[in-house]
Structure formats: C-alpha cells, structure tokens
XYZ file of C-alpha atoms in Angstrom:
104
model
C 34.891 -1.968 -37.358
C 31.646 -4.152 -37.964
C 32.482 -6.767 -35.810
C 33.033 -3.782 -32.368
C 29.599 -2.055 -34.142
C 27.420 -5.400 -33.263
C 29.738 -6.404 -30.327
C 28.311 -3.079 -28.956
C 24.917 -3.015 -29.975
C 24.534 -7.195 -29.019
C 25.544 -5.777 -25.694
C 23.845 -2.524 -25.188
C 20.517 -4.808 -26.403
C 20.798 -7.006 -23.658
C 21.499 -4.626 -21.074
C 18.520 -2.907 -21.969
C 16.128 -5.619 -22.007
C 18.624 -7.388 -18.808
C 16.958 -4.373 -17.325
C 13.852 -4.698 -18.547
C 13.269 -8.507 -17.484
C 14.821 -7.792 -14.113
C 11.982 -5.208 -13.269
C 9.270 -7.220 -15.129
C 8.353 -4.182 -17.175
C 8.114 -6.279 -20.600
C 6.439 -9.375 -20.709
C 8.704 -11.774 -23.273
C 12.044 -9.447 -21.723
C 13.268 -12.986 -20.497
C 12.819 -14.501 -23.942
C 14.579 -12.032 -25.699
C 17.404 -12.240 -23.591
C 17.668 -15.878 -23.819
C 17.630 -14.384 -27.739
C 20.585 -12.030 -27.723
C 22.774 -14.240 -25.812
C 22.344 -17.491 -27.794
C 23.138 -14.915 -30.969
C 26.274 -13.280 -28.915
C 27.304 -17.169 -28.522
C 26.638 -18.046 -32.518
C 28.816 -14.721 -32.555
C 31.924 -15.975 -31.273
C 31.328 -19.916 -32.461
C 31.587 -17.348 -36.178
C 34.627 -15.478 -35.179
C 36.247 -17.755 -32.968
C 36.274 -20.646 -35.943
C 36.943 -23.088 -33.147
C 34.035 -25.237 -33.444
C 33.176 -27.254 -35.919
C 31.796 -30.752 -35.870
C 29.959 -33.913 -38.566
C 26.580 -34.704 -38.026
C 25.180 -36.641 -41.133
C 27.978 -33.935 -43.503
C 30.117 -32.094 -42.068
C 29.651 -27.894 -39.987
C 32.618 -25.739 -40.356
C 32.327 -22.438 -37.778
C 29.400 -20.780 -40.269
C 27.182 -23.546 -40.093
C 27.398 -23.907 -37.050
C 26.322 -20.136 -36.303
C 23.521 -20.805 -38.633
C 22.347 -24.039 -36.625
C 22.905 -21.733 -32.747
C 20.520 -18.887 -35.189
C 18.258 -21.053 -36.112
C 16.930 -21.659 -32.428
C 17.695 -18.000 -31.433
C 15.614 -16.198 -34.176
C 12.824 -17.762 -32.720
C 13.104 -17.363 -29.516
C 13.715 -13.490 -30.319
C 9.845 -13.986 -32.207
C 8.277 -15.218 -29.652
C 9.649 -12.650 -27.067
C 9.127 -10.014 -29.438
C 5.813 -11.027 -30.139
C 4.941 -11.370 -26.325
C 6.377 -7.577 -25.022
C 4.017 -6.664 -28.631
C 0.465 -8.402 -27.169
C 1.388 -8.659 -23.532
C -2.541 -10.252 -22.607
C -2.694 -13.303 -25.704
C 0.801 -13.622 -26.895
C -1.074 -16.674 -28.859
C -3.932 -14.583 -30.554
C -3.318 -14.384 -34.350
C -2.529 -10.951 -35.826
C -5.693 -9.204 -35.983
C -6.587 -7.094 -39.177
C -7.632 -3.482 -39.569
C -12.012 -4.431 -39.361
C -11.214 -7.185 -36.854
C -9.721 -3.930 -34.928
C -12.271 -1.534 -35.888
C -14.898 -4.089 -33.969
C -15.635 -5.728 -37.064
C -17.689 -4.129 -38.877
C -16.615 -3.169 -42.506
C-alpha cells in the first residue's frame, strides 16, 4: 500500500512541478522536476532489486538507492531555494532583524 501511495505522490508532484516549469511560473521548477525524477529512479532501483555493483565495497539495491538520493536531495534543495528566493538564490537566510532594516 505504501508503494502505491508514494508512487501517486511522486507522480502528482512531478506533474505539478513539470507544469510550473513549462509555464515558467516558478524559478527552480526544472530543478525540482530533476530531483523528483532522480527520486523516482532511486525508488525503482530499490523496489526492483536488480541493480548492484562493487566500488571499493559492494552496493546492493538499498545502497544504490541511497547513492542516487545523495544526488537528488541537493538538486531538490537548490530548486526549492530558487522558488523561495527567486531574485537572489545565493543569498544566505536572513534573520528577522535584517529583514526589519537592521534595527534592533
């Protein structure tokens, strides 16, 4: 049941961010699409149990899932940040005092 729920959630998120990316309504939407696609690929790799390899030590399907997620999560984070801070995606998070004009 969980796999069905997760598949539906990921496909809905992919469709929504895909539409936002195609219509250019949200900065970072293409990165979100890429991160979601990587997450779906990771889930398929884990569920099918067909992929494994050895690179210094062996990686089974769960290890490969986590390696893909190591790439997917920063892509999602950068896309989310671009959507939250569309004008300046490189700016650090501001404290409430700096948002109030620097007054304390």
